[in-house]
Tab-separated table of C-alpha atoms in Angstrom:
chain	number	residue	atom	x	y	z
A	261	PRO	CA	-30.387	127.763	-108.605
A	262	ARG	CA	-27.021	126.716	-107.218
A	263	THR	CA	-24.094	126.034	-109.571
A	264	VAL	CA	-21.800	123.153	-108.645
A	265	THR	CA	-18.480	122.658	-110.429
A	266	VAL	CA	-16.660	119.365	-110.015
A	267	LYS	CA	-12.855	119.596	-110.266
A	268	GLY	CA	-10.713	116.520	-110.796
A	269	TYR	CA	-7.693	117.757	-108.876
A	270	GLY	CA	-6.105	120.717	-107.159
A	271	SER	CA	-3.655	123.528	-107.805
A	272	LEU	CA	-0.994	125.303	-105.750
A	273	THR	CA	-0.127	129.004	-105.703
A	274	VAL	CA	3.145	130.159	-104.096
A	275	ASN	CA	3.681	133.801	-103.141
A	276	VAL	CA	6.329	135.782	-101.308
A	277	ASP	CA	4.594	137.218	-98.229
A	278	ASN	CA	6.010	140.700	-97.708
A	279	LEU	CA	3.537	141.446	-94.898
A	280	ALA	CA	4.673	138.794	-92.384
A	281	ASN	CA	5.983	140.643	-89.305
A	282	GLU	CA	9.170	138.630	-88.825
A	283	THR	CA	10.335	138.923	-92.462
A	284	LYS	CA	8.768	142.040	-93.974
A	285	TYR	CA	11.972	144.097	-93.814
A	286	ASP	CA	15.443	143.592	-95.261
A	287	THR	CA	17.866	142.819	-92.419
A	288	TRP	CA	21.468	142.456	-91.371
A	289	GLN	CA	22.201	139.130	-89.648
A	290	LEU	CA	24.979	138.107	-87.309
A	291	ALA	CA	27.269	135.281	-88.424
A	292	GLY	CA	26.757	132.172	-86.331
A	293	SER	CA	23.063	132.917	-85.701
A	294	GLU	CA	20.813	129.853	-85.733
A	295	MET	CA	17.390	129.436	-87.336
A	296	VAL	CA	16.921	133.076	-88.324
A	297	SER	CA	13.722	133.899	-90.248
A	298	VAL	CA	14.735	135.264	-93.659
A	299	ALA	CA	11.596	135.016	-95.846
A	300	SER	CA	7.909	134.149	-95.632
A	301	PHE	CA	5.712	132.532	-98.259
A	302	LYS	CA	1.981	131.956	-98.637
A	303	LEU	CA	1.096	128.609	-100.164
A	304	LYS	CA	-2.496	128.235	-101.301
A	305	ALA	CA	-4.054	124.891	-102.172
A	306	ASP	CA	-7.237	125.065	-104.226
A	307	ASN	CA	-9.818	122.307	-104.883
A	308	GLU	CA	-8.066	119.812	-102.556
A	309	ASP	CA	-5.179	119.621	-100.096
A	310	ILE	CA	-1.799	119.439	-101.838
A	311	LYS	CA	1.042	117.134	-100.777
A	312	VAL	CA	4.381	118.822	-101.476
A	313	THR	CA	7.260	116.371	-101.916
A	314	LYS	CA	10.122	118.681	-102.952
A	315	VAL	CA	10.902	122.390	-102.685
A	316	LYS	CA	13.903	124.154	-104.162
A	317	VAL	CA	15.179	127.275	-102.414
A	318	ASP	CA	16.913	129.704	-104.776
A	319	THR	CA	19.298	132.420	-103.626
A	320	SER	CA	20.584	135.383	-105.600
A	321	ALA	CA	24.177	134.853	-104.381
A	322	ASP	CA	26.409	131.913	-103.527
A	323	VAL	CA	25.535	131.072	-99.911
A	324	SER	CA	27.311	127.718	-99.683
A	325	GLN	CA	30.013	129.131	-97.377
A	326	ASN	CA	27.649	131.244	-95.271
A	327	ILE	CA	24.654	129.011	-94.543
A	328	SER	CA	24.807	125.589	-92.912
A	329	ARG	CA	21.080	124.773	-92.735
A	330	ILE	CA	17.895	125.862	-94.496
A	331	ALA	CA	14.527	124.983	-92.970
A	332	LEU	CA	10.871	125.605	-93.821
A	333	TYR	CA	8.386	126.053	-90.968
A	334	ASN	CA	4.603	126.206	-90.825
A	335	GLY	CA	4.159	128.255	-87.655
A	336	GLY	CA	6.369	126.547	-85.081
A	337	THR	CA	6.380	123.207	-86.919
A	338	LEU	CA	9.382	122.185	-89.011
A	339	VAL	CA	8.096	120.742	-92.315
A	340	ALA	CA	11.305	120.392	-94.347
A	341	ASP	CA	15.023	121.155	-94.066
A	342	THR	CA	18.466	120.438	-95.463
A	343	THR	CA	22.097	120.828	-94.512
A	344	ASN	CA	23.161	120.119	-98.102
A	345	ILE	CA	23.558	123.755	-99.164
A	346	GLY	CA	24.162	124.488	-102.842
A	347	ALA	CA	25.750	127.634	-104.232
A	348	THR	CA	22.473	129.251	-105.376
A	349	GLN	CA	19.968	126.407	-104.976
A	350	SER	CA	19.222	123.940	-102.193
A	351	THR	CA	16.556	121.229	-102.144
A	352	LEU	CA	14.199	120.300	-99.301
A	353	GLU	CA	12.774	116.807	-99.866
A	354	GLN	CA	10.458	116.047	-96.943
A	355	ASP	CA	6.707	115.614	-97.598
A	356	PHE	CA	4.191	118.063	-96.107
A	357	THR	CA	0.574	118.934	-96.854
A	358	VAL	CA	-0.838	122.369	-97.694
A	359	ALA	CA	-4.509	122.844	-96.780
A	360	GLY	CA	-6.149	126.110	-97.832
A	361	THR	CA	-3.848	129.124	-97.465
A	362	GLN	CA	-0.932	128.751	-95.068
A	363	THR	CA	2.095	130.904	-94.253
A	364	TYR	CA	5.502	129.204	-94.271
A	365	THR	CA	8.691	130.775	-92.927
A	366	LEU	CA	12.139	130.056	-94.331
A	367	LYS	CA	14.798	129.968	-91.608
A	368	VAL	CA	18.546	129.573	-91.935
A	369	THR	CA	21.569	128.951	-89.758
A	370	PHE	CA	24.530	131.160	-90.619
A	371	GLN	CA	28.147	129.948	-90.508
A	372	LYS	CA	30.593	131.686	-88.206
A	373	ILE	CA	33.034	134.165	-89.739
A	374	GLY	CA	36.617	134.692	-88.690
A	375	LYS	CA	39.833	132.773	-88.243
A	376	ASP	CA	39.375	129.088	-89.156
A	377	GLN	CA	35.651	129.644	-89.839
A	378	PRO	CA	33.971	128.979	-93.227
A	379	GLY	CA	31.757	132.088	-93.464
A	380	GLN	CA	32.478	134.993	-95.810
A	381	TYR	CA	32.008	138.688	-95.074
A	382	ASN	CA	29.316	140.891	-96.649
A	383	VAL	CA	27.378	138.311	-98.666
A	384	GLN	CA	23.966	139.685	-99.570
A	385	THR	CA	21.221	137.454	-100.997
A	386	THR	CA	17.509	137.100	-101.586
A	387	PHE	CA	15.497	133.893	-101.177
A	388	LYS	CA	12.646	132.408	-103.210
A	389	LEU	CA	10.956	129.053	-103.642
A	390	SER	CA	11.009	127.256	-106.995
A	391	GLY	CA	10.908	123.800	-108.540
A	392	ILE	CA	8.149	122.545	-106.269
A	393	GLU	CA	7.030	118.981	-106.839
A	394	ALA	CA	3.550	118.209	-105.550
A	395	GLU	CA	0.434	116.104	-105.989
A	396	GLY	CA	-3.196	116.221	-104.974
A	397	ALA	CA	-3.596	114.710	-101.516
A	398	SER	CA	-6.896	113.051	-102.486
A	399	SER	CA	-6.608	112.653	-106.250
A	400	GLY	CA	-2.935	111.635	-106.367
A	401	GLU	CA	-2.615	113.746	-109.538
A	402	THR	CA	0.862	115.167	-110.076
A	403	LEU	CA	0.830	118.953	-110.382
A	404	ALA	CA	2.849	120.474	-113.205
A	405	ALA	CA	4.310	123.827	-114.120
A	406	GLY	CA	1.705	126.348	-115.216
A	407	ASP	CA	1.255	127.559	-118.773
A	408	ASN	CA	2.150	131.236	-118.176
A	409	ASP	CA	-1.354	132.616	-118.605
A	410	THR	CA	-3.037	134.661	-115.857
A	411	THR	CA	-5.207	131.832	-114.513
A	412	VAL	CA	-4.129	129.182	-112.034
A	413	GLU	CA	-5.881	126.065	-113.273
A	414	ALA	CA	-6.376	122.622	-111.768
A	415	GLY	CA	-3.134	120.678	-111.908
A	416	GLU	CA	-0.868	123.737	-111.986
A	417	ILE	CA	1.763	125.229	-109.693
A	418	ALA	CA	2.035	129.036	-109.957
A	419	TYR	CA	4.563	131.440	-108.430
A	420	GLU	CA	4.015	135.140	-107.716
A	421	ASP	CA	6.492	137.604	-106.259
A	422	ASP	CA	4.319	139.429	-103.737
A	423	TRP	CA	1.251	138.223	-101.832
A	424	ALA	CA	0.471	141.767	-100.640
A	425	THR	CA	-0.399	143.089	-104.105
A	426	GLY	CA	-3.202	140.570	-104.668
A	427	ASP	CA	-2.541	141.136	-108.367
A	428	TYR	CA	-2.787	137.838	-110.181
A	429	THR	CA	-2.439	139.342	-113.650
A	430	ASN	CA	1.337	138.917	-113.344
A	431	VAL	CA	1.343	135.256	-112.323
A	432	SER	CA	4.537	133.711	-113.611
A	433	LYS	CA	4.502	129.980	-113.659
A	434	THR	CA	7.584	127.821	-113.851
């Protein structure tokens, strides 16, 4: 016998990808550099493709003086960006669709530092995605924050810190 389960709508899992070649190591970056890869994320759509309408990028330090643009790429394709940089959170509001498991790279443009330049010296930060707003591409169902258990269920958005561990017992949903 073959078991068939019918799901009404999808879910989305978001993980930091610490295995991606261009972002797997901590780095020093030169002020004034443009579209530098700073973090990679795996987004996984289950049960249906997921249309993402908003992504918040959180930083661990105030980057408003040091970054002039934040962009999210799927391979070489720009899917969302902003030049409206907040102190520790910036919002990308362009729609894009996640099908299956895809790797997205966060890239930034750094401000110049020096006389009459806005950048600040020695600012260290980390990047993560949060506050995603999304819906099922077919169902139109709005996905919501998960319920903090260890299962990613239909209709939920879940965040995990490290794709490489494959350990979903520590799924934290927000």
